[in-house]
Each structure stands twice: as structure tokens, then as C-alpha cells.
XYZ file of C-alpha atoms in Angstrom:
320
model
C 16.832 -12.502 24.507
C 14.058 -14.873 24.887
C 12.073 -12.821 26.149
C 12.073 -10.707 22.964
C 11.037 -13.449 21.197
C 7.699 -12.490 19.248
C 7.162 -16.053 17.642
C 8.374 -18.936 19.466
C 10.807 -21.115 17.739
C 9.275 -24.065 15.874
C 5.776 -22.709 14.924
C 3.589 -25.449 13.392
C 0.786 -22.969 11.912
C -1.428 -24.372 9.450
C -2.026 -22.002 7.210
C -2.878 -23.450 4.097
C -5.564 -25.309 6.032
C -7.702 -21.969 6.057
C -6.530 -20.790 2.732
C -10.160 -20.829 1.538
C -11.389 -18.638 4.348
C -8.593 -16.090 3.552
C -9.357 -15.956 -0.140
C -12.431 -15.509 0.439
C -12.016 -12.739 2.982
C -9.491 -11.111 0.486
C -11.684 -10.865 -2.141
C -14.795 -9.735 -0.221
C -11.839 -6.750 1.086
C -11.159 -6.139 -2.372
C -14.201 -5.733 -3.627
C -15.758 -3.577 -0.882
C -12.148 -1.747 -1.595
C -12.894 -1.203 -5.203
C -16.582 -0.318 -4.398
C -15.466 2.298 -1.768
C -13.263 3.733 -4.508
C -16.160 4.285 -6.971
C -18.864 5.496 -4.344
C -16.814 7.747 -2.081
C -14.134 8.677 -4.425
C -10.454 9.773 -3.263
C -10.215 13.111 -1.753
C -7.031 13.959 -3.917
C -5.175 16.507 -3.034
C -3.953 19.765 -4.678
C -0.905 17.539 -6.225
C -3.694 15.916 -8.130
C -6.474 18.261 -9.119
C -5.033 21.823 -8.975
C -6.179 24.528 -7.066
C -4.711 26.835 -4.310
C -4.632 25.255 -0.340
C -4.742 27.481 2.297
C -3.583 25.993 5.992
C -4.893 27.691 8.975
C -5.496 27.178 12.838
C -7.986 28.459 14.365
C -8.079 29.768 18.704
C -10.754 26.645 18.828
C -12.342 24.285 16.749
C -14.405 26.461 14.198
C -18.245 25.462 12.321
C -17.119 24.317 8.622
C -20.626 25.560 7.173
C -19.384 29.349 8.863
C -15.583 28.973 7.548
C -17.157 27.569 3.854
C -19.802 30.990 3.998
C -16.896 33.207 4.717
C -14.843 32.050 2.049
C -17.461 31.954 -0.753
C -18.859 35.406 0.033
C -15.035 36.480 -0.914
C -15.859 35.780 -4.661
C -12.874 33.884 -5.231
C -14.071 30.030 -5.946
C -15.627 27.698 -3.880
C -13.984 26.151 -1.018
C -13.917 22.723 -0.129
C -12.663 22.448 3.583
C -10.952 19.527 5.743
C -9.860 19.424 9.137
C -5.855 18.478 9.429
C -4.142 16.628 12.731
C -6.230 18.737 15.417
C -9.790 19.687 15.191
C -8.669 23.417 14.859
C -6.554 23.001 12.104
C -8.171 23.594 8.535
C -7.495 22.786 5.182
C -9.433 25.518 2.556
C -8.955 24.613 -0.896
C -9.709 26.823 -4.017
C -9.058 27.150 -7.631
C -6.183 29.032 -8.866
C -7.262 32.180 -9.924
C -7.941 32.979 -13.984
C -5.402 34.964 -14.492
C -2.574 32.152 -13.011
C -0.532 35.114 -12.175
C 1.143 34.771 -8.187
C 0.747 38.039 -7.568
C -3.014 37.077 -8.172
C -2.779 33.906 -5.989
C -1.047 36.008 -3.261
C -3.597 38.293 -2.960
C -6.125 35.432 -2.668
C -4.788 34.220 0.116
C -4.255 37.831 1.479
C -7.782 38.328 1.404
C -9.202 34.881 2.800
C -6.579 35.010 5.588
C -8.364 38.797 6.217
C -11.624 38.138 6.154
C -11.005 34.486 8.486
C -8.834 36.753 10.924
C -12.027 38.988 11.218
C -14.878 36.415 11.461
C -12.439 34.363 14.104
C -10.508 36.343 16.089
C -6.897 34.241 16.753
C -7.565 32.305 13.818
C -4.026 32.703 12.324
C -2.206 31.896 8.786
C 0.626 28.725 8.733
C 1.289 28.501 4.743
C -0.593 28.223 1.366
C 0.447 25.745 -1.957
C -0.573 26.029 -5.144
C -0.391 23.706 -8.012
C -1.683 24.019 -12.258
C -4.090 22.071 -13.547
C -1.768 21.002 -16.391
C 0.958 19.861 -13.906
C -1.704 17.886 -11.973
C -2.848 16.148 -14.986
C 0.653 14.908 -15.458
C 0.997 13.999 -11.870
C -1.660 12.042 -12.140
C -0.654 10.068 -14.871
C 2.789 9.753 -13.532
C 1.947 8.223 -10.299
C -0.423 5.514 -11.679
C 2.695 4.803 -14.449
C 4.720 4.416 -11.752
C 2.378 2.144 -9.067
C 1.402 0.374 -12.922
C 5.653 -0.541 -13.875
C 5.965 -1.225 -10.201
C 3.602 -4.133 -10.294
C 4.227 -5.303 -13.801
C 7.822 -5.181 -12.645
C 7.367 -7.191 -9.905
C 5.740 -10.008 -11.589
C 8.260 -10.802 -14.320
C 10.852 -10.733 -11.885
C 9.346 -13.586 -9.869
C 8.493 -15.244 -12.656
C 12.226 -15.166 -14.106
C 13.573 -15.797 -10.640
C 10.973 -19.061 -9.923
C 7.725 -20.378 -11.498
C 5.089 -18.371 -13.958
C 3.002 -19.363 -10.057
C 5.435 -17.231 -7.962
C 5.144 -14.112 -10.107
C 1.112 -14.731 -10.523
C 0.987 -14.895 -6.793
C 3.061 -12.153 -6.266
C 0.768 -9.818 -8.632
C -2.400 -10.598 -6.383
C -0.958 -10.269 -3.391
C 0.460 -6.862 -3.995
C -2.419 -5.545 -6.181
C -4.753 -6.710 -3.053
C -2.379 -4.286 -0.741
C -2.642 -1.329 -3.453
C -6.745 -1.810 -3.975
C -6.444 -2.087 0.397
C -4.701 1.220 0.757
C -7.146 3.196 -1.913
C -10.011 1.937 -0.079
C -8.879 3.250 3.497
C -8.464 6.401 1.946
C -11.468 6.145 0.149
C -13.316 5.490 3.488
C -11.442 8.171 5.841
C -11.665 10.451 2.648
C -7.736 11.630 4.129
C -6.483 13.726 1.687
C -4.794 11.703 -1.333
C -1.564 13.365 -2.705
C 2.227 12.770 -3.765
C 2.963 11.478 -0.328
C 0.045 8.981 -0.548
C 1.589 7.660 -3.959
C 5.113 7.382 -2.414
C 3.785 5.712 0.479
C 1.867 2.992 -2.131
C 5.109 2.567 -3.897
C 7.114 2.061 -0.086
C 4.224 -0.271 0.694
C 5.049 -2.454 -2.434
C 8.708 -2.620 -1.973
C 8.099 -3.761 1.806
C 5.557 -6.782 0.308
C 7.883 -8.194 -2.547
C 10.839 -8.232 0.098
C 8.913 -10.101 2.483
C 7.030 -12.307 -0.321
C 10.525 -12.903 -1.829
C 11.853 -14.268 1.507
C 9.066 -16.451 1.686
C 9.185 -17.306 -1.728
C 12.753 -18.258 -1.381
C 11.942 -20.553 1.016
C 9.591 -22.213 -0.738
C 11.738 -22.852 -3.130
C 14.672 -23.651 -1.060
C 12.254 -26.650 0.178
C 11.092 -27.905 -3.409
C 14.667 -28.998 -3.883
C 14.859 -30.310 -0.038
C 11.628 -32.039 0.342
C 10.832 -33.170 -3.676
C 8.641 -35.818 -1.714
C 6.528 -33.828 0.160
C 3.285 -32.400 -0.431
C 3.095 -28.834 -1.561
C 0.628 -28.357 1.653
C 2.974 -29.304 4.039
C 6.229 -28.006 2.343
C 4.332 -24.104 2.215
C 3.326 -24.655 5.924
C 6.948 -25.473 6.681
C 8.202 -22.432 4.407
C 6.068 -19.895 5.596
C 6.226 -21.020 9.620
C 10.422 -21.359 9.086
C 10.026 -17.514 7.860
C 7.668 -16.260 10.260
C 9.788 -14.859 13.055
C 11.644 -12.812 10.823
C 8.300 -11.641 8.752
C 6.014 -10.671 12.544
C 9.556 -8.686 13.935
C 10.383 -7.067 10.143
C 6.659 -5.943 10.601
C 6.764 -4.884 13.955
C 10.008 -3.133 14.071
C 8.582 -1.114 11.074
C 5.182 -0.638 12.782
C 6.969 1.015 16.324
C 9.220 3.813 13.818
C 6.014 4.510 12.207
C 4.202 4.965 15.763
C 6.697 7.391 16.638
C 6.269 9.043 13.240
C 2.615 8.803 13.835
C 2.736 10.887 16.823
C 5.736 13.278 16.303
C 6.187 13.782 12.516
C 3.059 16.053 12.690
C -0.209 16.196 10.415
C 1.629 17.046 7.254
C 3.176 12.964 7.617
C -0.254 12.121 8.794
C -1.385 10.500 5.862
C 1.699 8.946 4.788
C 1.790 7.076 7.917
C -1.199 5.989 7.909
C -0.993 4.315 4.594
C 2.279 3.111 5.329
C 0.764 1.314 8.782
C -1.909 -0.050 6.963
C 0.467 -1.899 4.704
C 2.372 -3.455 6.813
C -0.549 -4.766 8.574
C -2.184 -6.096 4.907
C 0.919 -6.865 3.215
C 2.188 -9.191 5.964
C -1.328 -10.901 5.906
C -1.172 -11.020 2.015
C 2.440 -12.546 2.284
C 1.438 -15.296 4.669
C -2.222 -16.139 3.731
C -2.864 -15.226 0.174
C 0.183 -15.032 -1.894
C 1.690 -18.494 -0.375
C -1.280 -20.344 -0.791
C -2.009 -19.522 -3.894
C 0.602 -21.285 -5.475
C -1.221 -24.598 -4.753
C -4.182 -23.145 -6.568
C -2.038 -22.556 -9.666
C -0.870 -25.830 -9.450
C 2.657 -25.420 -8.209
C 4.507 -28.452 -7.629
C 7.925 -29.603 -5.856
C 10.628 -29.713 -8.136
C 8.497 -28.087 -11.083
C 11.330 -26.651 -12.989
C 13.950 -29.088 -13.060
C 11.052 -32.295 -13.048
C 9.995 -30.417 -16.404
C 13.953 -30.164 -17.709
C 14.678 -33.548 -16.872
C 12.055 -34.688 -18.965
C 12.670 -32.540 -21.795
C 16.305 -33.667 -21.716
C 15.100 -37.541 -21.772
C 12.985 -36.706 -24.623
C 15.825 -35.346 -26.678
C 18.490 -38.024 -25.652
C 16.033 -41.139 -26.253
C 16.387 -44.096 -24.994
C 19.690 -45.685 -24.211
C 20.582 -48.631 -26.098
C 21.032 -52.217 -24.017
């Protein structure tokens, strides 16, 4: 069993010592994050913006500009195009037709998979979605309710459960892992749908379980070690917690390897996001969120120090 042993037993890590460098590393991330997000934009998906997708696989890897012509000589909308899992698999996606009738959709598709069958022989058809733009609008605004309560959630719950610090903390740490997972997506411009959103909302369930353990640590210490710095006492929390936070992680990471590579494009993206935040909400749990609390001015013992006194103040003093 040693020899599974990740993290060694014991771990004296200093991580509050380079607490600067990681905020300051965080918040360039964040920024170029929320910069890739206005510049690139996300490539949403049908879920989001409406429109008619079309899935098909081509004998080899086809020329975009030839599949795009093709399309858009068809007089049914213009085509955006992206290439899905293998370099011959492509995504065509067009508005829904006026009319909004299926019979009207299904004949779209009959006649783009007919004209792509003639221009590439053994291009074939694997399946075709379709979405309003009235029930995209209220996807939208459904999904960022939902990442939105999540957060908010979140927050007040740490700072019911601990210190106003914890639930601060908390907030930046998983709105850095939110901002994180919109910029990849931003960057790889991988199509951003429903499975993107539920994979933002897994991500934030994995970081306030591992924050929480660390934060109950933390805690666990204030009453232990009311005499020790706060430095020292989050080192000790966060390297006492650190076996179980690098194998959580990796355990997770090795099912989503194997989802990676066998669950197909259509889990593609989900994966992806849900790899990247593992990777940036352990970092956020270890480096940012921890630390952070000495920036806010957390102290051993805060909440019953600040009782105590409040109690003396009502009793008065005692009488000789």
C-alpha cells in the first residue's frame, strides 16, 4: 500500500509562503480568461442559439471552405461548420427554417445530406438536432440562474457554517474555476452547450467539497492551536488534507481519461471541462482559497474570541 501512496505522509509544504505569487498568477488567469471570453466569444451550441445541426462523416477529412460552398448554394441559411472527435467528422449548423414546421426541417436536412452525398462520395448522415430560438433564450437564462444560485449558494453556506472569510474565500475560488473553464472554451472555441453548463455546475460541487474539507480543517485547528499563527496553522491544515485532496483529484482525473477516450466525441466537451476543473479547482483549493483567509484577516479562535468578549461586556465586572 505504500507504494500507492501519492503524497508521502507528513508533508511540510509551505504554501502560504508563495501565496503572493499564486494570487497573482490567478488573477493574471482570470483576466486573460475574461478577455478571451470577450474577444473570441463562446462557440455556443444549438442548446443556446437555435438553429438546426447536422452531424456527418465524411470517407476522409473534407476542405471546410468546399463543405461551407455546398451548403450555402442549397439556399437554406448559412452554415457555420466544426470538426467533431476525428478530423472527418463535421458539425454543419443552420437556422431553423421560417416556416418552423419539421416536415420543413426534415427536408432540410434531406437535401444537405443529398447534395454532401454527391459532392463527397461516402460522406454519410449520423443524426440532426434542432432547437427554437425562444427555447434557447430560456436556456440561456436558465443555465447562468443556475451557475449564478450555485455560487451565491455556496457562499452563505460557508459563511453560516464558519467565518464571513470562509464563504468570501470560497466565492473567489470557485468563481476563478467558472471564469477558468469559459476561457478554455473560449480559446479551443469547443462547442458550448447544456453539457458544458452541467459540467460547470459538476465542477463547482467537486471545489466546495474539497474547499469544505480543507476548510474544516482549518477550523478544526483554530480551536486546537488558538496560539499559533494563522500562517502556520493553514500550512498545517492544508498539508494534513493533502493526500486525500491529490488522490480525490486523481482518482477523478483516471474515470475521466477513460471517458476521454471511450465515451466518444458527443462527451468530448464535457470531459474536457470536467478535467480542466479538477486540475484548477484543486489548485484554487490549496493556493488561493486557503490563503486568502489571512488576507481577510482571519484569525484563530475568531468566533468564540469575539463571543467571549461580548459575553464579558454584558456580565461586567465581577464584584471583589
Amino acid at each position: 500500500m505504500r507504494l500507492l501512496k501519492i503524497v508521502p505522509d507528513n508533508t511540510n509544504i509551505a504554501f502560504v509562503r508563495v501565496r503572493h505569487i499564486a494570487f497573482a498568477i490567478t488573477a493574471l488567469l482570470t483576466i486573460a480568461a475574461i478577455a478571451m471570453v470577450l474577444t473570441r466569444g463562446l462557440n455556443m451550441g444549438v442548446d443556446f442559439i437555435g438553429g438546426v445541426s447536422i452531424e456527418e462523416k465524411f470517407a476522409s477529412p473534407p476542405p471546410q471552405d468546399e463543405v461551407r460552398e455546398t451548403v450555402n448554394a442549397l439556399g437554406v441559411g448559412e452554415a457555420a461548420l466544426q470538426q467533431l472527435g476525428g478530423a472527418n467528422t463535421v458539425t454543419i449548423r443552420l437556422p431553423v427554417p421560417e416556416s418552423a414546421d419539421p416536415a420543413a426541417t426534415d427536408q432540410m436536412v434531406e437535401k444537405v445530406k443529398a447534395a454532401l452525398a454527391a459532392k463527397f462520395p461516402g460522406a454519410t448522415f449520423s443524426n440532426y438536432s434542432t432547437v427554437s430560438g425562444k427555447v434557447s433564450d430560456e436556456l440561456i437564462q436558465n443555465g447562468i440562474l443556475a451557475v449564478v444560485l450555485a455560487v451565491m449558494g455556496i457562499a452563505i453556506f460557508s459563511w453560516l457554517r464558519y467565518e464571513w472569510q470562509f464563504g468570501v474565500s470560497t466565492a473567489v475560488a470557485i468563481i476563478h474555476d467558472v471564469l477558468m473553464t469559459l476561457g478554455f472554451f473560449a480559446l479551443t472555441q469547443m462547442v458550448f452547450d447544456l453539457n458544458i453548463i452541467a459540467a460547470v455546475l459538476t465542477i463547482i460541487g467537486y471545489s466546495i467539497n474539497d474547499k469544505m474539507v480543507i476548510d474544516d480543517r482549518i477550523r478544526e485547528n483554530m480551536r486546537k492551536y488558538r496560539k499559533m499563527g494563522m500562517k502556520e496553522l493553514i500550512d498545517l491544515s492544508v498539508n494534513e488534507t493533502l493526500p486525500r485532496t491529490v488522490m480525490t483529484s486523481v482518482t477523478i482525473m483516471l474515470a475521466l481519461g477513460a471517458l476521454l477516450i471511450f465515451g466518444g466525441h458527443v462527451l468530448r466537451g464535457f470531459t474536457a471541462a470536467m478535467m480542466l476543473g479538477i486540475v484548477v479547482g484543486t489548485y484554487s483549493s490549496v493556493y488561493v482559497s486557503s490563503s486568502l483567509l489571512i488576507t481577510l484577516g482571519l484569525k484563530p479562535g475568531f468566533r468564540e474570541d469575539k463571543a467571549e468578549a461580548s459575553n464579558a461586556e454584558r456580565v461586567g465586572p465581577r464584584e471583589g
